[in-house]
């Protein structure tokens, strides 16, 4: 459980969410909304944080991290130490992350090093991203590598997307690839967009593929097509055939075809908020069911990637006059800094609650500048229909805050070269070093920042 918490927190700290292919990126939306709310243009980031977990009703410090940032608040370096580490531990004591970003603030590349001697960490994992030229936040490749016995090997979680456009610049095909167990790229999905006489997409067909594990062969699993589409708005840059209700591409209605057979239709209502929508899908599946009606209501809670989703599914069968009704409700509320304030996930079947998960985050903010000082998370789950009572289990304490828009140290550097600039060195904690001795350092020359190893 602790491991899941640490991973989630590191993702928040490293701003890695920007490279997951959503457009526009969630973190940049959050920062933009926060700047507009505060009105002072400040982006506050902590230089240090300590992670603690509850053990026998007492807080136990598990990990300390220090970070540096660029002028947009993106984490350029993160150095962590496991505070409960012992020589018998199965994991490394120290880890070090170095990230670079492009002019849009999207993650370009990063390297992770581990070790028990903080002056001699070894590179173990690296990742590289590329983006679409027209929609600069859409990831076209997400490649990662791990090092074993000094050799870099491509991670099986690597993936890429190929985008094809016509002479008018409209997206006509998106092919998504992932890696199989042999380390080969295989097709996982293909979206084909056909345009009508009005210049807008008249059909979006999504082919989903599956891999035969024993042979590595790829076969078509199913195809889902949206036809007779009526658009609310469309920019002809359909990069995900499943996301058609938000942003620049929103449909009002369409027919659904599954495996070349008519399956049903959908209608979409928008509002009351600018980003809110309600999707009503009627389908006629095969088997005992004669009809299903899905109603999905998506509502924005605040501008910081906070939302609620209410999904109600009615299934009508040949053997009953009353439908089976299943309901799932999920809500996520974040603050302006991206920290979870509340998460709820509740499932019901015919009016009976079958599972209920609740997570609460409490934040103590600085009274002058408003940034978080202490963040505590409580959570609980029940399977008997009762509402769970969350108990504290995780805490973060932040310090050494800096306004990224004002700092002039290594936090603000961009990835550009300046051969005439003086060379400066910093240790892994971001402190300037006059003359590096043996070990790993950060080397800065002008606007070029990179890792450096001093051998003497």
JSON list of C-alpha atoms in Angstrom, two decimals, residues 53-60:
[
{"chain": "A", "resi": 53, "resn": "UNK", "atom": "CA", "xyz": [3.13, 6.74, 6.75]},
{"chain": "A", "resi": 54, "resn": "UNK", "atom": "CA", "xyz": [1.07, 5.74, 9.76]},
{"chain": "A", "resi": 55, "resn": "UNK", "atom": "CA", "xyz": [2.54, 2.83, 11.72]},
{"chain": "A", "resi": 56, "resn": "UNK", "atom": "CA", "xyz": [1.07, 1.71, 15.06]},
{"chain": "A", "resi": 57, "resn": "UNK", "atom": "CA", "xyz": [-0.80, 5.02, 15.35]},
{"chain": "A", "resi": 58, "resn": "UNK", "atom": "CA", "xyz": [2.41, 7.03, 14.89]},
{"chain": "A", "resi": 59, "resn": "UNK", "atom": "CA", "xyz": [3.80, 8.84, 11.87]},
{"chain": "A", "resi": 60, "resn": "UNK", "atom": "CA", "xyz": [6.96, 7.26, 10.52]}
]
